[in-house]
Amino acid sequence: MNFALDGLRVFLSDSSSPLYGHELVGKTIEPYLSKLTTTFSCWEHRLALKSKFRIDQAESGFPVFQNLLELEADRKDADRELAKLRDPALIKKEMIDHIFRRKGFPKEQQSEIAEYHYLSQIQKGEIFNSHILPETIKVSVNPRNGRPFYVLHWGAFDGSATLPIVYMATIEDSSQKISEMLVGRNGKLKPNLNIPLPVGGLLNPEFAVQFDEFTGKNSSYSLKPITIAQNLDEDFEYLHLKQLRRFVLGPFYGAGFTANSDRVSQILSKVRKPQNAWVLTWTMQEVFSKAERPAKRGLWSSSPARDEFHINTDDLEATRQGVSHYEKHALVPHEAYQALYADGQASELFNGFTVHVISGNQVIGV
């Protein structure tokens, strides 16, 4: 998995990557990838302390949700537990003395060092949590209607599907207070504004807490993007979702420990270098508003503005997913792709995917 995440980082660092064809998507995903890398590093250190660790071998190829909950629980007590530990420099000195004097491996000191590194990492909180709160990364004004709009992102590690997910949303705000605060008479952002982006949460403080709660309840992989969009439209009278993107990382296929495709796992196990024996897939889903029904204000009844979201009914898979558009991608080392191709599995495994083959620090298409 570490090699796969490093490969994905190479892919993201390429400005010609398809993810950079979508505004801000590539740069948005990178911090979540760093969080995921840190999470796996924490799990590695924890394995030196705990023997129990489970992977969803049959489906996603990622560690099961319980492992993540244990990290989150340990983080709450990290400060207190770190205070109980000895100076790591002293522990390392004891390890060296043990090796030279006793001619053996210092298992006890190794566990102490592992615990120190583990607690130090989770203390910083830079792991891929079960729910990563929203962050506003862009603020502007729609010139057609004069509304301010925000670009936000948030994350979730889905417990049922055992998959890390990143969301991005473009949301217009029609509330009067925020418009008076942000928009000048010329219909643009006021020039004297100093907004220190990124901003934690929704920029509008009136709805920020409610929006945090919404993302916590509406980030499950089992919810189709169209359902999330419609839920947001119903829950917020003055927030108007114009675009929602969902980046779903996985499944992951690795030699020796995943069984989500037995045949693929068998072929990957024959790859000469273990660091090349994997396949990482992801899906990019998008739903966007095609029109907005204006608000109605009457003497006897009224209704807020509502968005109408586009579903591509000409594509059965898009209809099934509940999206306007979707893309399926696969990243695979050159040696693994050769093995899959030689065995005749490449066309079946990668059917419907855009395949990116990584060789060294370069990524090429197929």
PDB file of C-alpha atoms in Angstrom, residues 17-257:
ATOM      1  CA  SER A  17      -2.670  14.402 -14.807  1.00  0.00           C
ATOM      2  CA  PRO A  18      -6.404  14.108 -15.608  1.00  0.00           C
ATOM      3  CA  LEU A  19      -7.120  15.248 -12.046  1.00  0.00           C
ATOM      4  CA  TYR A  20      -5.682  18.653 -12.940  1.00  0.00           C
ATOM      5  CA  GLY A  21      -8.154  18.851 -15.797  1.00  0.00           C
ATOM      6  CA  HIS A  22     -10.717  19.537 -13.059  1.00  0.00           C
ATOM      7  CA  GLU A  23     -10.214  22.857 -11.312  1.00  0.00           C
ATOM      8  CA  LEU A  24      -8.531  22.463  -7.913  1.00  0.00           C
ATOM      9  CA  VAL A  25      -9.233  18.707  -7.709  1.00  0.00           C
ATOM     10  CA  GLY A  26      -5.634  17.510  -7.922  1.00  0.00           C
ATOM     11  CA  LYS A  27      -4.337  20.001  -5.359  1.00  0.00           C
ATOM     12  CA  THR A  28      -7.291  19.272  -3.074  1.00  0.00           C
ATOM     13  CA  ILE A  29      -6.658  15.528  -3.000  1.00  0.00           C
ATOM     14  CA  GLU A  30      -2.938  15.783  -2.185  1.00  0.00           C
ATOM     15  CA  PRO A  31      -3.403  16.719   1.532  1.00  0.00           C
ATOM     16  CA  TYR A  32      -5.829  13.828   1.974  1.00  0.00           C
ATOM     17  CA  LEU A  33      -3.244  11.511   0.447  1.00  0.00           C
ATOM     18  CA  SER A  34      -0.723  12.793   3.003  1.00  0.00           C
ATOM     19  CA  LYS A  35      -3.222  12.084   5.787  1.00  0.00           C
ATOM     20  CA  LEU A  36      -3.720   8.572   4.436  1.00  0.00           C
ATOM     21  CA  THR A  37       0.036   7.984   4.243  1.00  0.00           C
ATOM     22  CA  THR A  38       0.398   9.134   7.863  1.00  0.00           C
ATOM     23  CA  THR A  39      -2.456   6.847   8.879  1.00  0.00           C
ATOM     24  CA  PHE A  40      -0.698   3.828   7.384  1.00  0.00           C
ATOM     25  CA  SER A  41       2.517   4.862   9.125  1.00  0.00           C
ATOM     26  CA  CYS A  42       0.618   4.962  12.433  1.00  0.00           C
ATOM     27  CA  TRP A  43      -0.763   1.510  11.753  1.00  0.00           C
ATOM     28  CA  GLU A  44       2.768   0.226  11.062  1.00  0.00           C
ATOM     29  CA  HIS A  45       3.990   1.495  14.441  1.00  0.00           C
ATOM     30  CA  ARG A  46       0.879   0.131  16.143  1.00  0.00           C
ATOM     31  CA  LEU A  47       1.548  -3.320  14.693  1.00  0.00           C
ATOM     32  CA  ALA A  48       4.723  -3.432  16.763  1.00  0.00           C
ATOM     33  CA  LEU A  49       2.525  -3.006  19.848  1.00  0.00           C
ATOM     34  CA  LYS A  50      -0.657  -4.862  18.940  1.00  0.00           C
ATOM     35  CA  SER A  51      -0.952  -8.084  17.014  1.00  0.00           C
ATOM     36  CA  LYS A  52      -4.575  -7.599  15.984  1.00  0.00           C
ATOM     37  CA  PHE A  53      -5.033  -5.928  12.604  1.00  0.00           C
ATOM     38  CA  ARG A  54      -7.619  -6.707   9.938  1.00  0.00           C
ATOM     39  CA  ILE A  55      -7.843  -5.857   6.246  1.00  0.00           C
ATOM     40  CA  ASP A  56     -10.952  -5.998   4.080  1.00  0.00           C
ATOM     41  CA  GLN A  57      -9.418  -8.621   1.813  1.00  0.00           C
ATOM     42  CA  ALA A  58     -12.628  -9.492  -0.022  1.00  0.00           C
ATOM     43  CA  GLU A  59     -13.725  -6.027  -1.166  1.00  0.00           C
ATOM     44  CA  SER A  60     -11.753  -2.783  -0.796  1.00  0.00           C
ATOM     45  CA  GLY A  61      -8.273  -4.029   0.110  1.00  0.00           C
ATOM     46  CA  PHE A  62      -8.065  -1.326   2.813  1.00  0.00           C
ATOM     47  CA  PRO A  63      -7.831  -1.860   6.598  1.00  0.00           C
ATOM     48  CA  VAL A  64     -11.230  -2.326   8.239  1.00  0.00           C
ATOM     49  CA  PHE A  65     -12.964   0.584   9.968  1.00  0.00           C
ATOM     50  CA  GLN A  66     -12.255  -0.689  13.494  1.00  0.00           C
ATOM     51  CA  ASN A  67      -8.539  -0.053  12.956  1.00  0.00           C
ATOM     52  CA  LEU A  68      -9.276   3.613  12.266  1.00  0.00           C
ATOM     53  CA  LEU A  69     -11.555   3.930  15.290  1.00  0.00           C
ATOM     54  CA  GLU A  70      -8.712   2.591  17.453  1.00  0.00           C
ATOM     55  CA  LEU A  71      -6.389   5.317  16.130  1.00  0.00           C
ATOM     56  CA  GLU A  72      -8.964   7.983  16.916  1.00  0.00           C
ATOM     57  CA  ALA A  73      -9.475   6.590  20.412  1.00  0.00           C
ATOM     58  CA  ASP A  74      -5.723   6.428  21.106  1.00  0.00           C
ATOM     59  CA  ARG A  75      -5.283  10.012  19.951  1.00  0.00           C
ATOM     60  CA  LYS A  76      -7.525  11.267  22.768  1.00  0.00           C
ATOM     61  CA  ASP A  77      -5.071   9.916  25.352  1.00  0.00           C
ATOM     62  CA  ALA A  78      -1.866  10.547  23.364  1.00  0.00           C
ATOM     63  CA  ASP A  79      -0.651  13.485  25.493  1.00  0.00           C
ATOM     64  CA  ARG A  80      -1.073  11.580  28.728  1.00  0.00           C
ATOM     65  CA  GLU A  81       0.516   8.387  27.408  1.00  0.00           C
ATOM     66  CA  LEU A  82       3.474  10.242  25.878  1.00  0.00           C
ATOM     67  CA  ALA A  83       4.206  11.842  29.233  1.00  0.00           C
ATOM     68  CA  LYS A  84       4.679   8.361  30.722  1.00  0.00           C
ATOM     69  CA  LEU A  85       7.328   7.331  28.179  1.00  0.00           C
ATOM     70  CA  ARG A  86      11.068   7.629  28.616  1.00  0.00           C
ATOM     71  CA  ASP A  87      13.316   9.871  26.519  1.00  0.00           C
ATOM     72  CA  PRO A  88      13.646   8.197  23.073  1.00  0.00           C
ATOM     73  CA  ALA A  89      17.364   9.101  22.948  1.00  0.00           C
ATOM     74  CA  LEU A  90      17.900   7.055  26.114  1.00  0.00           C
ATOM     75  CA  ILE A  91      15.918   4.146  24.671  1.00  0.00           C
ATOM     76  CA  LYS A  92      18.010   4.165  21.469  1.00  0.00           C
ATOM     77  CA  LYS A  93      21.211   4.136  23.539  1.00  0.00           C
ATOM     78  CA  GLU A  94      19.919   1.108  25.441  1.00  0.00           C
ATOM     79  CA  MET A  95      19.114  -0.613  22.137  1.00  0.00           C
ATOM     80  CA  ILE A  96      22.698  -0.162  20.925  1.00  0.00           C
ATOM     81  CA  ASP A  97      24.103  -1.409  24.237  1.00  0.00           C
ATOM     82  CA  HIS A  98      21.792  -4.437  24.123  1.00  0.00           C
ATOM     83  CA  ILE A  99      22.888  -5.367  20.590  1.00  0.00           C
ATOM     84  CA  PHE A 100      26.626  -5.132  21.314  1.00  0.00           C
ATOM     85  CA  ARG A 101      26.686  -6.573  24.822  1.00  0.00           C
ATOM     86  CA  ARG A 102      24.026  -9.277  24.647  1.00  0.00           C
ATOM     87  CA  LYS A 103      24.339 -10.032  20.928  1.00  0.00           C
ATOM     88  CA  GLY A 104      20.556 -10.074  20.639  1.00  0.00           C
ATOM     89  CA  PHE A 105      17.674  -7.986  19.383  1.00  0.00           C
ATOM     90  CA  PRO A 106      16.254  -5.471  21.919  1.00  0.00           C
ATOM     91  CA  LYS A 107      12.564  -6.283  21.550  1.00  0.00           C
ATOM     92  CA  GLU A 108      11.473  -4.415  24.674  1.00  0.00           C
ATOM     93  CA  GLN A 109      13.191  -1.186  23.638  1.00  0.00           C
ATOM     94  CA  GLN A 110      11.891  -1.586  20.080  1.00  0.00           C
ATOM     95  CA  SER A 111       8.325  -1.646  21.428  1.00  0.00           C
ATOM     96  CA  GLU A 112       9.018   1.495  23.478  1.00  0.00           C
ATOM     97  CA  ILE A 113      10.349   3.332  20.414  1.00  0.00           C
ATOM     98  CA  ALA A 114       7.423   2.163  18.307  1.00  0.00           C
ATOM     99  CA  GLU A 115       4.984   3.391  20.952  1.00  0.00           C
ATOM    100  CA  TYR A 116       6.737   6.764  21.092  1.00  0.00           C
ATOM    101  CA  HIS A 117       6.605   7.246  17.304  1.00  0.00           C
ATOM    102  CA  TYR A 118       3.023   5.994  17.185  1.00  0.00           C
ATOM    103  CA  LEU A 119       1.746   8.351  19.871  1.00  0.00           C
ATOM    104  CA  SER A 120       3.764  11.278  18.476  1.00  0.00           C
ATOM    105  CA  GLN A 121       2.176  10.832  15.051  1.00  0.00           C
ATOM    106  CA  ILE A 122      -1.418  10.499  16.167  1.00  0.00           C
ATOM    107  CA  GLN A 123      -0.920  13.373  18.643  1.00  0.00           C
ATOM    108  CA  LYS A 124      -0.521  15.717  15.653  1.00  0.00           C
ATOM    109  CA  GLY A 125      -3.921  14.615  14.376  1.00  0.00           C
ATOM    110  CA  GLU A 126      -2.856  14.468  10.714  1.00  0.00           C
ATOM    111  CA  ILE A 127      -4.570  11.140  10.044  1.00  0.00           C
ATOM    112  CA  PHE A 128      -7.420  10.297   7.719  1.00  0.00           C
ATOM    113  CA  ASN A 129     -10.265  10.452  10.236  1.00  0.00           C
ATOM    114  CA  SER A 130     -13.681   8.873   9.879  1.00  0.00           C
ATOM    115  CA  HIS A 131     -14.949  12.425   9.237  1.00  0.00           C
ATOM    116  CA  ILE A 132     -12.659  15.254   8.147  1.00  0.00           C
ATOM    117  CA  LEU A 133     -14.422  18.581   8.626  1.00  0.00           C
ATOM    118  CA  PRO A 134     -15.111  20.900   5.670  1.00  0.00           C
ATOM    119  CA  GLU A 135     -12.679  23.593   4.616  1.00  0.00           C
ATOM    120  CA  THR A 136     -13.357  26.582   2.338  1.00  0.00           C
ATOM    121  CA  ILE A 137     -10.591  27.003  -0.246  1.00  0.00           C
ATOM    122  CA  LYS A 138     -12.081  29.556  -2.649  1.00  0.00           C
ATOM    123  CA  VAL A 139     -14.497  32.501  -2.433  1.00  0.00           C
ATOM    124  CA  SER A 140     -15.828  34.427  -5.401  1.00  0.00           C
ATOM    125  CA  VAL A 141     -18.989  35.978  -6.858  1.00  0.00           C
ATOM    126  CA  ASN A 142     -21.204  34.628  -9.615  1.00  0.00           C
ATOM    127  CA  PRO A 143     -21.401  37.556 -12.075  1.00  0.00           C
ATOM    128  CA  ARG A 144     -24.758  36.392 -13.414  1.00  0.00           C
ATOM    129  CA  ASN A 145     -26.689  36.671 -10.151  1.00  0.00           C
ATOM    130  CA  GLY A 146     -24.342  38.545  -7.808  1.00  0.00           C
ATOM    131  CA  ARG A 147     -24.272  35.749  -5.242  1.00  0.00           C
ATOM    132  CA  PRO A 148     -21.065  34.875  -3.425  1.00  0.00           C
ATOM    133  CA  PHE A 149     -20.021  31.250  -3.840  1.00  0.00           C
ATOM    134  CA  TYR A 150     -17.615  28.953  -2.035  1.00  0.00           C
ATOM    135  CA  VAL A 151     -15.541  25.950  -3.041  1.00  0.00           C
ATOM    136  CA  LEU A 152     -15.224  23.506  -0.150  1.00  0.00           C
ATOM    137  CA  HIS A 153     -13.862  20.048   0.491  1.00  0.00           C
ATOM    138  CA  TRP A 154     -14.199  17.456   3.238  1.00  0.00           C
ATOM    139  CA  GLY A 155     -13.401  13.789   3.730  1.00  0.00           C
ATOM    140  CA  ALA A 156     -14.713  10.544   5.184  1.00  0.00           C
ATOM    141  CA  PHE A 157     -13.469   7.013   5.704  1.00  0.00           C
ATOM    142  CA  ASP A 158     -16.560   4.940   4.996  1.00  0.00           C
ATOM    143  CA  GLY A 159     -16.973   2.207   7.589  1.00  0.00           C
ATOM    144  CA  SER A 160     -19.183  -0.099   5.530  1.00  0.00           C
ATOM    145  CA  ALA A 161     -17.384   0.087   2.193  1.00  0.00           C
ATOM    146  CA  THR A 162     -13.974   0.512   3.928  1.00  0.00           C
ATOM    147  CA  LEU A 163     -12.953   3.216   1.467  1.00  0.00           C
ATOM    148  CA  PRO A 164     -11.448   6.710   1.886  1.00  0.00           C
ATOM    149  CA  ILE A 165     -13.566   9.398   0.189  1.00  0.00           C
ATOM    150  CA  VAL A 166     -12.957  13.066  -0.615  1.00  0.00           C
ATOM    151  CA  TYR A 167     -15.779  15.485  -1.440  1.00  0.00           C
ATOM    152  CA  MET A 168     -15.638  18.843  -3.223  1.00  0.00           C
ATOM    153  CA  ALA A 169     -18.582  21.225  -3.545  1.00  0.00           C
ATOM    154  CA  THR A 170     -19.301  24.564  -5.191  1.00  0.00           C
ATOM    155  CA  ILE A 171     -22.067  26.328  -3.269  1.00  0.00           C
ATOM    156  CA  GLU A 172     -23.758  29.682  -3.844  1.00  0.00           C
ATOM    157  CA  ASP A 173     -25.020  31.620  -0.818  1.00  0.00           C
ATOM    158  CA  SER A 174     -28.146  33.787  -1.168  1.00  0.00           C
ATOM    159  CA  SER A 175     -28.351  34.951   2.458  1.00  0.00           C
ATOM    160  CA  GLN A 176     -28.499  38.745   2.728  1.00  0.00           C
ATOM    161  CA  LYS A 177     -25.969  39.207   5.539  1.00  0.00           C
ATOM    162  CA  ILE A 178     -23.125  37.414   3.784  1.00  0.00           C
ATOM    163  CA  SER A 179     -23.872  39.193   0.528  1.00  0.00           C
ATOM    164  CA  GLU A 180     -23.635  42.592   2.237  1.00  0.00           C
ATOM    165  CA  MET A 181     -20.397  41.486   3.879  1.00  0.00           C
ATOM    166  CA  LEU A 182     -18.651  40.131   0.771  1.00  0.00           C
ATOM    167  CA  VAL A 183     -20.087  41.723  -2.380  1.00  0.00           C
ATOM    168  CA  GLY A 184     -19.391  45.318  -3.421  1.00  0.00           C
ATOM    169  CA  ARG A 185     -21.549  47.615  -5.507  1.00  0.00           C
ATOM    170  CA  ASN A 186     -19.736  46.523  -8.659  1.00  0.00           C
ATOM    171  CA  GLY A 187     -20.938  42.936  -8.147  1.00  0.00           C
ATOM    172  CA  LYS A 188     -17.467  41.669  -7.231  1.00  0.00           C
ATOM    173  CA  LEU A 189     -15.766  40.751  -3.970  1.00  0.00           C
ATOM    174  CA  LYS A 190     -15.011  43.849  -1.931  1.00  0.00           C
ATOM    175  CA  PRO A 191     -11.347  44.764  -2.527  1.00  0.00           C
ATOM    176  CA  ASN A 192     -10.547  45.403   1.141  1.00  0.00           C
ATOM    177  CA  LEU A 193     -11.524  41.897   2.235  1.00  0.00           C
ATOM    178  CA  ASN A 194      -8.771  39.841   3.834  1.00  0.00           C
ATOM    179  CA  ILE A 195      -9.974  36.244   3.849  1.00  0.00           C
ATOM    180  CA  PRO A 196      -7.123  33.962   5.034  1.00  0.00           C
ATOM    181  CA  LEU A 197      -7.893  30.952   2.869  1.00  0.00           C
ATOM    182  CA  PRO A 198      -8.235  28.122   3.538  1.00  0.00           C
ATOM    183  CA  VAL A 199     -10.890  28.704   6.173  1.00  0.00           C
ATOM    184  CA  GLY A 200     -12.027  25.904   8.463  1.00  0.00           C
ATOM    185  CA  GLY A 201     -15.677  25.125   7.780  1.00  0.00           C
ATOM    186  CA  LEU A 202     -18.218  26.959   5.640  1.00  0.00           C
ATOM    187  CA  LEU A 203     -17.262  30.617   5.294  1.00  0.00           C
ATOM    188  CA  ASN A 204     -20.730  31.790   6.361  1.00  0.00           C
ATOM    189  CA  PRO A 205     -20.717  31.434  10.192  1.00  0.00           C
ATOM    190  CA  GLU A 206     -24.522  31.417  10.280  1.00  0.00           C
ATOM    191  CA  PHE A 207     -24.622  27.951   8.694  1.00  0.00           C
ATOM    192  CA  ALA A 208     -21.121  26.628   9.478  1.00  0.00           C
ATOM    193  CA  VAL A 209     -22.033  24.331  12.389  1.00  0.00           C
ATOM    194  CA  GLN A 210     -25.100  22.979  10.616  1.00  0.00           C
ATOM    195  CA  PHE A 211     -23.021  22.347   7.494  1.00  0.00           C
ATOM    196  CA  ASP A 212     -20.403  20.424   9.510  1.00  0.00           C
ATOM    197  CA  GLU A 213     -23.191  18.260  10.897  1.00  0.00           C
ATOM    198  CA  PHE A 214     -24.631  17.764   7.424  1.00  0.00           C
ATOM    199  CA  THR A 215     -21.345  16.475   6.006  1.00  0.00           C
ATOM    200  CA  GLY A 216     -20.998  14.107   8.956  1.00  0.00           C
ATOM    201  CA  LYS A 217     -24.392  12.574   8.172  1.00  0.00           C
ATOM    202  CA  ASN A 218     -24.214  12.693   4.375  1.00  0.00           C
ATOM    203  CA  SER A 219     -20.777  11.396   3.401  1.00  0.00           C
ATOM    204  CA  SER A 220     -21.513   7.686   3.300  1.00  0.00           C
ATOM    205  CA  TYR A 221     -20.509   5.797   0.158  1.00  0.00           C
ATOM    206  CA  SER A 222     -23.934   4.133   0.162  1.00  0.00           C
ATOM    207  CA  LEU A 223     -25.525   7.526  -0.564  1.00  0.00           C
ATOM    208  CA  LYS A 224     -25.541   8.394  -4.251  1.00  0.00           C
ATOM    209  CA  PRO A 225     -24.167  11.852  -5.102  1.00  0.00           C
ATOM    210  CA  ILE A 226     -27.621  12.905  -6.360  1.00  0.00           C
ATOM    211  CA  THR A 227     -29.088  11.982  -2.953  1.00  0.00           C
ATOM    212  CA  ILE A 228     -26.464  14.045  -1.104  1.00  0.00           C
ATOM    213  CA  ALA A 229     -27.124  16.985  -3.440  1.00  0.00           C
ATOM    214  CA  GLN A 230     -30.874  16.799  -2.934  1.00  0.00           C
ATOM    215  CA  ASN A 231     -30.479  16.473   0.843  1.00  0.00           C
ATOM    216  CA  LEU A 232     -28.367  19.625   0.938  1.00  0.00           C
ATOM    217  CA  ASP A 233     -30.907  21.436  -1.217  1.00  0.00           C
ATOM    218  CA  GLU A 234     -33.663  20.477   1.215  1.00  0.00           C
ATOM    219  CA  ASP A 235     -31.747  21.242   4.415  1.00  0.00           C
ATOM    220  CA  PHE A 236     -30.446  24.726   3.521  1.00  0.00           C
ATOM    221  CA  GLU A 237     -32.765  27.387   2.171  1.00  0.00           C
ATOM    222  CA  TYR A 238     -29.979  29.866   1.366  1.00  0.00           C
ATOM    223  CA  LEU A 239     -27.241  27.464   0.219  1.00  0.00           C
ATOM    224  CA  HIS A 240     -27.464  26.388  -3.412  1.00  0.00           C
ATOM    225  CA  LEU A 241     -25.273  23.476  -4.512  1.00  0.00           C
ATOM    226  CA  LYS A 242     -24.036  23.933  -8.070  1.00  0.00           C
ATOM    227  CA  GLN A 243     -21.545  21.103  -8.255  1.00  0.00           C
ATOM    228  CA  LEU A 244     -20.592  18.124  -6.099  1.00  0.00           C
ATOM    229  CA  ARG A 245     -17.598  15.908  -6.813  1.00  0.00           C
ATOM    230  CA  ARG A 246     -16.767  12.686  -5.014  1.00  0.00           C
ATOM    231  CA  PHE A 247     -13.341  11.031  -5.222  1.00  0.00           C
ATOM    232  CA  VAL A 248     -13.500   7.403  -4.042  1.00  0.00           C
ATOM    233  CA  LEU A 249     -10.097   5.756  -3.561  1.00  0.00           C
ATOM    234  CA  GLY A 250     -10.082   1.992  -4.067  1.00  0.00           C
ATOM    235  CA  PRO A 251     -10.396  -0.899  -4.365  1.00  0.00           C
ATOM    236  CA  PHE A 252      -6.758  -1.813  -3.899  1.00  0.00           C
ATOM    237  CA  TYR A 253      -5.369  -5.123  -5.208  1.00  0.00           C
ATOM    238  CA  GLY A 254      -2.170  -6.454  -3.655  1.00  0.00           C
ATOM    239  CA  ALA A 255      -0.282  -9.707  -3.947  1.00  0.00           C
ATOM    240  CA  GLY A 256      -0.469 -12.017  -0.991  1.00  0.00           C
ATOM    241  CA  PHE A 257      -3.128 -10.401   1.176  1.00  0.00           C
TER     242      PHE A 257
END
